[in-house]
Amino acid sequence: MTNTPGLYERATATAAPFDALWDISGGRTFFCGPLYYNANHQHGAPVFLAGLYGKFRLKIAGSDWLSCRTAVIPAGVWHELDVGGDPLAVFYIEPTIAGVEALLPLIRDTRSVNGALVGNGGEIAFMRDLYEYRYSPNWTAQPLADLLDFSKRRSQADRIDPRISQIVEFLFAQGDDLTSVITLAANVGLSASRLQHLFSQQIGVPFRRYRSWNRMRQAIQEVIKGHNFTTAAHATGFSDSAHFSHEFRKTFGAAPTVGLHNLARLQR
């Protein structure tokens, strides 16, 4: 990977330890901050998890609670988290960037559990440095891009069907404009039923679930910009902040105040 001056050097946390860092850039979504209990939920994109200062508890649907330091969870896999208030790194990648295979080089000493991969090692120090450097005016997302590029080169990532990729890119570019599935399918030469089957097969979640995930990413971006929950909700197609909070719980298993409240306050 290409080094970015400063950010790859060991950082010292000099500010309050319990607030969150968010970065949503292109096809990457990165959260790093304290979490407590996240009820059973599933994501619309694969995710890499890393306990920054110790192990966390993870329960994959159909398994008992596990204690691990890292995990890779594909899109659509139901899981619960019990982190106890410690900081956790959460790194999602979208299908236009790569599949779950691109996250596998980030985790080590692994075992498979009901469709997920749990480990005791991996890119932990890297994620911890990003978190501890979060107050620097020179903080940049470039190291995340470098890490992902490095990981993709080491993985055997398969490209998704270009028709599905085209639809995902459209959602990214246009936001959630509620274009019908029939219209989207026709635009790429598919029937609506074939599109939905192929989408679930390749992305790991149904089209409707991924569309909700995409809208949630956009709402979080609005909060990152400094907007309150109500403004962010209205800007991204939610009827009000209560609707946004309800969907946030469905997506992440916890209220938005856990990961976004301090961030919103700091950026106003």
mmCIF file of C-alpha atoms in Angstrom:
data_model
loop_
_atom_site.group_PDB
_atom_site.id
_atom_site.type_symbol
_atom_site.label_atom_id
_atom_site.label_comp_id
_atom_site.label_asym_id
_atom_site.label_seq_id
_atom_site.Cartn_x
_atom_site.Cartn_y
_atom_site.Cartn_z
ATOM 1 C CA MET A 1 0.000 0.000 0.000
ATOM 2 C CA THR A 2 1.086 3.613 -0.557
ATOM 3 C CA ASN A 3 1.725 5.423 2.694
ATOM 4 C CA THR A 4 -0.035 8.657 3.553
ATOM 5 C CA PRO A 5 2.203 10.775 5.795
ATOM 6 C CA GLY A 6 1.080 10.977 9.399
ATOM 7 C CA LEU A 7 -1.906 8.684 9.326
ATOM 8 C CA TYR A 8 0.153 5.511 9.192
ATOM 9 C CA GLU A 9 2.228 6.645 12.150
ATOM 10 C CA ARG A 10 1.194 5.480 15.602
ATOM 11 C CA ALA A 11 -1.390 7.933 16.956
ATOM 12 C CA THR A 12 -2.169 8.901 20.521
ATOM 13 C CA ALA A 13 -5.751 9.552 21.594
ATOM 14 C CA THR A 14 -5.756 12.997 23.182
ATOM 15 C CA ALA A 15 -9.491 13.726 23.168
ATOM 16 C CA ALA A 16 -12.593 12.146 24.607
ATOM 17 C CA PRO A 17 -12.442 8.426 23.739
ATOM 18 C CA PHE A 18 -16.149 7.717 23.344
ATOM 19 C CA ASP A 19 -17.388 9.388 20.221
ATOM 20 C CA ALA A 20 -17.730 8.070 16.709
ATOM 21 C CA LEU A 21 -15.902 8.463 13.433
ATOM 22 C CA TRP A 22 -17.894 8.029 10.206
ATOM 23 C CA ASP A 23 -16.625 8.166 6.652
ATOM 24 C CA ILE A 24 -18.749 7.380 3.587
ATOM 25 C CA SER A 25 -16.703 7.700 0.414
ATOM 26 C CA GLY A 26 -17.807 6.222 -2.888
ATOM 27 C CA GLY A 27 -18.515 2.552 -2.305
ATOM 28 C CA ARG A 28 -17.083 2.411 1.223
ATOM 29 C CA THR A 29 -18.817 3.009 4.533
ATOM 30 C CA PHE A 30 -16.634 3.184 7.638
ATOM 31 C CA PHE A 31 -17.750 3.546 11.265
ATOM 32 C CA CYS A 32 -15.459 3.443 14.247
ATOM 33 C CA GLY A 33 -16.686 4.120 17.760
ATOM 34 C CA PRO A 34 -18.221 2.677 20.914
ATOM 35 C CA LEU A 35 -21.081 0.217 20.604
ATOM 36 C CA TYR A 36 -23.093 -1.613 23.239
ATOM 37 C CA TYR A 37 -25.724 -4.140 22.173
ATOM 38 C CA ASN A 38 -26.941 -4.373 18.594
ATOM 39 C CA ALA A 39 -30.017 -6.574 18.279
ATOM 40 C CA ASN A 40 -30.470 -9.107 15.494
ATOM 41 C CA HIS A 41 -29.996 -7.351 12.132
ATOM 42 C CA GLN A 42 -28.648 -7.804 8.619
ATOM 43 C CA HIS A 43 -26.798 -5.466 6.279
ATOM 44 C CA GLY A 44 -27.172 -4.752 2.592
ATOM 45 C CA ALA A 45 -23.397 -5.008 2.085
ATOM 46 C CA PRO A 46 -20.606 -7.248 3.440
ATOM 47 C CA VAL A 47 -18.808 -5.945 6.506
ATOM 48 C CA PHE A 48 -15.482 -6.323 8.320
ATOM 49 C CA LEU A 49 -15.549 -5.917 12.123
ATOM 50 C CA ALA A 50 -12.566 -5.354 14.414
ATOM 51 C CA GLY A 51 -12.445 -4.850 18.173
ATOM 52 C CA LEU A 52 -9.947 -2.017 18.606
ATOM 53 C CA TYR A 53 -8.796 -2.770 22.160
ATOM 54 C CA GLY A 54 -10.104 -6.255 22.850
ATOM 55 C CA LYS A 55 -12.557 -8.948 21.886
ATOM 56 C CA PHE A 56 -16.266 -8.468 21.297
ATOM 57 C CA ARG A 57 -19.189 -10.883 21.408
ATOM 58 C CA LEU A 58 -20.926 -11.924 18.203
ATOM 59 C CA LYS A 59 -23.899 -14.178 17.566
ATOM 60 C CA ILE A 60 -24.535 -15.392 14.040
ATOM 61 C CA ALA A 61 -28.072 -16.643 13.370
ATOM 62 C CA GLY A 62 -28.227 -20.286 14.435
ATOM 63 C CA SER A 63 -25.058 -20.161 16.548
ATOM 64 C CA ASP A 64 -24.211 -19.516 20.182
ATOM 65 C CA TRP A 65 -22.506 -16.327 21.332
ATOM 66 C CA LEU A 66 -18.848 -16.198 20.249
ATOM 67 C CA SER A 67 -15.932 -14.138 21.510
ATOM 68 C CA CYS A 68 -13.720 -12.845 18.696
ATOM 69 C CA ARG A 69 -11.432 -9.986 17.729
ATOM 70 C CA THR A 70 -12.391 -9.733 14.044
ATOM 71 C CA ALA A 71 -15.171 -10.955 11.752
ATOM 72 C CA VAL A 72 -16.302 -10.800 8.139
ATOM 73 C CA ILE A 73 -20.061 -11.033 7.645
ATOM 74 C CA PRO A 74 -21.572 -11.302 4.146
ATOM 75 C CA ALA A 75 -24.583 -9.218 3.135
ATOM 76 C CA GLY A 76 -27.855 -10.679 4.329
ATOM 77 C CA VAL A 77 -26.467 -12.708 7.257
ATOM 78 C CA TRP A 78 -28.409 -12.065 10.481
ATOM 79 C CA HIS A 79 -26.282 -11.368 13.544
ATOM 80 C CA GLU A 80 -26.161 -9.695 16.979
ATOM 81 C CA LEU A 81 -23.355 -7.777 18.653
ATOM 82 C CA ASP A 82 -22.473 -7.258 22.315
ATOM 83 C CA VAL A 83 -19.534 -4.855 22.524
ATOM 84 C CA GLY A 84 -19.998 -3.474 26.032
ATOM 85 C CA GLY A 85 -19.280 0.161 25.137
ATOM 86 C CA ASP A 86 -15.858 -0.476 23.630
ATOM 87 C CA PRO A 87 -14.878 0.976 20.228
ATOM 88 C CA LEU A 88 -15.510 -1.268 17.229
ATOM 89 C CA ALA A 89 -14.387 -0.705 13.627
ATOM 90 C CA VAL A 90 -17.100 -1.474 11.064
ATOM 91 C CA PHE A 91 -16.086 -1.399 7.393
ATOM 92 C CA TYR A 92 -18.609 -2.023 4.575
ATOM 93 C CA ILE A 93 -17.938 -2.262 0.852
ATOM 94 C CA GLU A 94 -20.550 -1.954 -1.874
ATOM 95 C CA PRO A 95 -20.952 -4.400 -4.777
ATOM 96 C CA THR A 96 -19.757 -1.812 -7.296
ATOM 97 C CA ILE A 97 -16.382 -1.940 -5.531
ATOM 98 C CA ALA A 98 -15.965 -5.642 -4.748
ATOM 99 C CA GLY A 99 -17.629 -8.624 -3.112
ATOM 100 C CA VAL A 100 -17.112 -10.073 0.338
ATOM 101 C CA GLU A 101 -13.948 -11.812 -0.920
ATOM 102 C CA ALA A 102 -12.141 -8.469 -0.870
ATOM 103 C CA LEU A 103 -12.562 -8.296 2.916
ATOM 104 C CA LEU A 104 -11.098 -11.740 3.605
ATOM 105 C CA PRO A 105 -7.414 -10.645 3.543
ATOM 106 C CA LEU A 106 -8.219 -8.256 6.423
ATOM 107 C CA ILE A 107 -8.877 -11.106 8.862
ATOM 108 C CA ARG A 108 -6.565 -13.813 10.258
ATOM 109 C CA ASP A 109 -6.709 -16.918 12.473
ATOM 110 C CA THR A 110 -10.219 -17.659 11.281
ATOM 111 C CA ARG A 111 -13.026 -20.168 11.419
ATOM 112 C CA SER A 112 -16.337 -20.302 9.574
ATOM 113 C CA VAL A 113 -19.595 -19.978 11.516
ATOM 114 C CA ASN A 114 -22.930 -20.222 9.692
ATOM 115 C CA GLY A 115 -21.907 -18.222 6.656
ATOM 116 C CA ALA A 116 -19.658 -15.737 8.474
ATOM 117 C CA LEU A 117 -15.946 -15.796 9.230
ATOM 118 C CA VAL A 118 -14.686 -15.016 12.747
ATOM 119 C CA GLY A 119 -11.060 -14.470 13.679
ATOM 120 C CA ASN A 120 -8.581 -13.528 16.370
ATOM 121 C CA GLY A 121 -6.394 -11.250 14.265
ATOM 122 C CA GLY A 122 -6.221 -9.032 11.221
ATOM 123 C CA GLU A 123 -6.035 -5.323 10.400
ATOM 124 C CA ILE A 124 -6.702 -4.214 13.974
ATOM 125 C CA ALA A 125 -3.831 -1.783 14.573
ATOM 126 C CA PHE A 126 -4.592 -0.046 11.269
ATOM 127 C CA MET A 127 -8.225 0.543 12.261
ATOM 128 C CA ARG A 128 -7.216 1.650 15.755
ATOM 129 C CA ASP A 129 -4.847 4.244 14.311
ATOM 130 C CA LEU A 130 -7.621 5.650 12.121
ATOM 131 C CA TYR A 131 -9.845 6.018 15.178
ATOM 132 C CA GLU A 132 -7.202 7.570 17.418
ATOM 133 C CA TYR A 133 -6.276 10.059 14.682
ATOM 134 C CA ARG A 134 -9.885 11.176 14.157
ATOM 135 C CA TYR A 135 -9.448 14.682 15.615
ATOM 136 C CA SER A 136 -6.549 15.609 13.389
ATOM 137 C CA PRO A 137 -7.352 18.318 10.818
ATOM 138 C CA ASN A 138 -5.265 16.238 8.391
ATOM 139 C CA TRP A 139 -7.420 13.124 8.750
ATOM 140 C CA THR A 140 -8.030 11.558 5.356
ATOM 141 C CA ALA A 141 -9.948 8.560 4.025
ATOM 142 C CA GLN A 142 -7.149 7.729 1.602
ATOM 143 C CA PRO A 143 -5.652 4.979 3.815
ATOM 144 C CA LEU A 144 -9.015 3.151 3.680
ATOM 145 C CA ALA A 145 -8.921 3.279 -0.104
ATOM 146 C CA ASP A 146 -5.317 2.050 -0.069
ATOM 147 C CA LEU A 147 -6.205 -0.785 2.292
ATOM 148 C CA LEU A 148 -9.116 -1.890 0.150
ATOM 149 C CA ASP A 149 -7.052 -1.773 -3.041
ATOM 150 C CA PHE A 150 -4.355 -3.847 -1.351
ATOM 151 C CA SER A 151 -6.936 -6.326 -0.090
ATOM 152 C CA LYS A 152 -8.634 -6.622 -3.494
ATOM 153 C CA ARG A 153 -5.310 -7.503 -5.120
ATOM 154 C CA ARG A 154 -4.836 -10.318 -2.595
ATOM 155 C CA SER A 155 -8.371 -11.673 -2.924
ATOM 156 C CA GLN A 156 -10.057 -13.670 -5.664
ATOM 157 C CA ALA A 157 -12.959 -11.245 -5.963
ATOM 158 C CA ASP A 158 -15.517 -12.014 -8.663
ATOM 159 C CA ARG A 159 -17.171 -9.235 -10.630
ATOM 160 C CA ILE A 160 -20.940 -9.043 -10.431
ATOM 161 C CA ASP A 161 -23.207 -9.172 -13.461
ATOM 162 C CA PRO A 162 -22.796 -5.840 -15.303
ATOM 163 C CA ARG A 163 -26.578 -5.394 -15.422
ATOM 164 C CA ILE A 164 -26.792 -5.584 -11.638
ATOM 165 C CA SER A 165 -23.769 -3.311 -11.329
ATOM 166 C CA GLN A 166 -25.485 -0.773 -13.589
ATOM 167 C CA ILE A 167 -28.541 -0.695 -11.339
ATOM 168 C CA VAL A 168 -26.482 -0.316 -8.178
ATOM 169 C CA GLU A 169 -24.517 2.518 -9.774
ATOM 170 C CA PHE A 170 -27.806 4.177 -10.747
ATOM 171 C CA LEU A 171 -29.001 4.041 -7.131
ATOM 172 C CA PHE A 172 -25.706 5.572 -6.008
ATOM 173 C CA ALA A 173 -25.914 8.363 -8.542
ATOM 174 C CA GLN A 174 -29.609 9.191 -8.330
ATOM 175 C CA GLY A 175 -30.344 8.457 -4.709
ATOM 176 C CA ASP A 176 -33.588 6.732 -3.818
ATOM 177 C CA ASP A 177 -35.793 8.239 -6.517
ATOM 178 C CA LEU A 178 -38.236 5.295 -6.241
ATOM 179 C CA THR A 179 -37.951 4.310 -9.898
ATOM 180 C CA SER A 180 -39.998 1.130 -10.193
ATOM 181 C CA VAL A 181 -38.372 -2.282 -10.369
ATOM 182 C CA ILE A 182 -40.140 -2.844 -13.698
ATOM 183 C CA THR A 183 -38.528 0.278 -15.185
ATOM 184 C CA LEU A 184 -35.082 -0.493 -13.775
ATOM 185 C CA ALA A 185 -35.271 -4.051 -15.095
ATOM 186 C CA ALA A 186 -36.369 -2.916 -18.551
ATOM 187 C CA ASN A 187 -33.474 -0.446 -18.688
ATOM 188 C CA VAL A 188 -30.980 -3.336 -18.430
ATOM 189 C CA GLY A 189 -32.917 -5.814 -20.554
ATOM 190 C CA LEU A 190 -34.373 -7.972 -17.783
ATOM 191 C CA SER A 191 -37.838 -8.818 -16.537
ATOM 192 C CA ALA A 192 -38.674 -7.618 -13.035
ATOM 193 C CA SER A 193 -38.761 -11.167 -11.680
ATOM 194 C CA ARG A 194 -35.412 -12.062 -13.280
ATOM 195 C CA LEU A 195 -33.837 -8.875 -11.948
ATOM 196 C CA GLN A 196 -34.961 -9.573 -8.392
ATOM 197 C CA HIS A 197 -33.766 -13.188 -8.545
ATOM 198 C CA LEU A 198 -30.382 -12.229 -9.981
ATOM 199 C CA PHE A 199 -29.997 -9.337 -7.544
ATOM 200 C CA SER A 200 -30.604 -11.535 -4.479
ATOM 201 C CA GLN A 201 -28.276 -14.201 -5.859
ATOM 202 C CA GLN A 202 -25.377 -11.851 -6.512
ATOM 203 C CA ILE A 203 -25.740 -9.181 -3.817
ATOM 204 C CA GLY A 204 -26.932 -11.420 -0.975
ATOM 205 C CA VAL A 205 -30.080 -9.475 -0.102
ATOM 206 C CA PRO A 206 -33.304 -8.735 -2.026
ATOM 207 C CA PHE A 207 -33.434 -5.615 -4.173
ATOM 208 C CA ARG A 208 -35.872 -3.901 -1.809
ATOM 209 C CA ARG A 209 -33.561 -4.518 1.169
ATOM 210 C CA TYR A 210 -30.554 -3.154 -0.696
ATOM 211 C CA ARG A 211 -32.524 -0.083 -1.737
ATOM 212 C CA SER A 212 -33.307 0.582 1.937
ATOM 213 C CA TRP A 213 -29.617 0.136 2.776
ATOM 214 C CA ASN A 214 -28.648 2.653 0.086
ATOM 215 C CA ARG A 215 -31.137 5.196 1.422
ATOM 216 C CA MET A 216 -29.769 4.708 4.940
ATOM 217 C CA ARG A 217 -26.224 5.404 3.749
ATOM 218 C CA GLN A 218 -27.443 8.638 2.166
ATOM 219 C CA ALA A 219 -29.206 9.707 5.376
ATOM 220 C CA ILE A 220 -26.051 9.073 7.415
ATOM 221 C CA GLN A 221 -24.092 11.176 4.929
ATOM 222 C CA GLU A 222 -26.500 14.041 5.574
ATOM 223 C CA VAL A 223 -25.904 13.748 9.329
ATOM 224 C CA ILE A 224 -22.146 13.668 8.726
ATOM 225 C CA LYS A 225 -22.528 16.975 6.863
ATOM 226 C CA GLY A 226 -23.989 18.464 10.040
ATOM 227 C CA HIS A 227 -27.755 18.142 9.501
ATOM 228 C CA ASN A 228 -30.017 16.983 12.316
ATOM 229 C CA PHE A 229 -31.973 13.735 12.069
ATOM 230 C CA THR A 230 -35.180 15.381 10.847
ATOM 231 C CA THR A 231 -33.480 17.274 8.022
ATOM 232 C CA ALA A 232 -31.461 14.195 7.015
ATOM 233 C CA ALA A 233 -34.623 12.063 7.024
ATOM 234 C CA HIS A 234 -36.577 14.435 4.801
ATOM 235 C CA ALA A 235 -33.649 14.846 2.403
ATOM 236 C CA THR A 236 -33.415 11.114 1.773
ATOM 237 C CA GLY A 237 -37.033 10.022 1.461
ATOM 238 C CA PHE A 238 -37.963 9.159 5.041
ATOM 239 C CA SER A 239 -41.279 10.616 6.183
ATOM 240 C CA ASP A 240 -39.812 11.971 9.442
ATOM 241 C CA SER A 241 -37.096 11.358 12.030
ATOM 242 C CA ALA A 242 -39.169 8.603 13.681
ATOM 243 C CA HIS A 243 -39.286 6.718 10.373
ATOM 244 C CA PHE A 244 -35.531 7.183 9.961
ATOM 245 C CA SER A 245 -34.900 5.938 13.531
ATOM 246 C CA HIS A 246 -37.106 2.887 12.950
ATOM 247 C CA GLU A 247 -35.235 1.944 9.772
ATOM 248 C CA PHE A 248 -31.876 2.617 11.435
ATOM 249 C CA ARG A 249 -32.779 0.094 14.150
ATOM 250 C CA LYS A 250 -33.747 -2.459 11.516
ATOM 251 C CA THR A 251 -30.458 -1.916 9.685
ATOM 252 C CA PHE A 252 -28.013 -1.731 12.604
ATOM 253 C CA GLY A 253 -29.868 -3.239 15.571
ATOM 254 C CA ALA A 254 -29.584 -0.075 17.697
ATOM 255 C CA ALA A 255 -30.906 3.488 17.848
ATOM 256 C CA PRO A 256 -29.151 6.140 15.712
ATOM 257 C CA THR A 257 -28.257 8.086 18.854
ATOM 258 C CA VAL A 258 -25.698 5.382 19.701
ATOM 259 C CA GLY A 259 -23.495 6.040 16.687
ATOM 260 C CA LEU A 260 -24.644 9.421 15.386
ATOM 261 C CA HIS A 261 -25.708 11.606 18.323
ATOM 262 C CA ASN A 262 -22.256 12.756 19.444
ATOM 263 C CA LEU A 263 -21.124 13.144 15.857
ATOM 264 C CA ALA A 264 -24.125 15.315 15.028
ATOM 265 C CA ARG A 265 -23.522 17.500 18.073
ATOM 266 C CA LEU A 266 -19.846 17.939 17.298
ATOM 267 C CA GLN A 267 -20.474 18.982 13.703
ATOM 268 C CA ARG A 268 -23.187 21.614 14.375
#
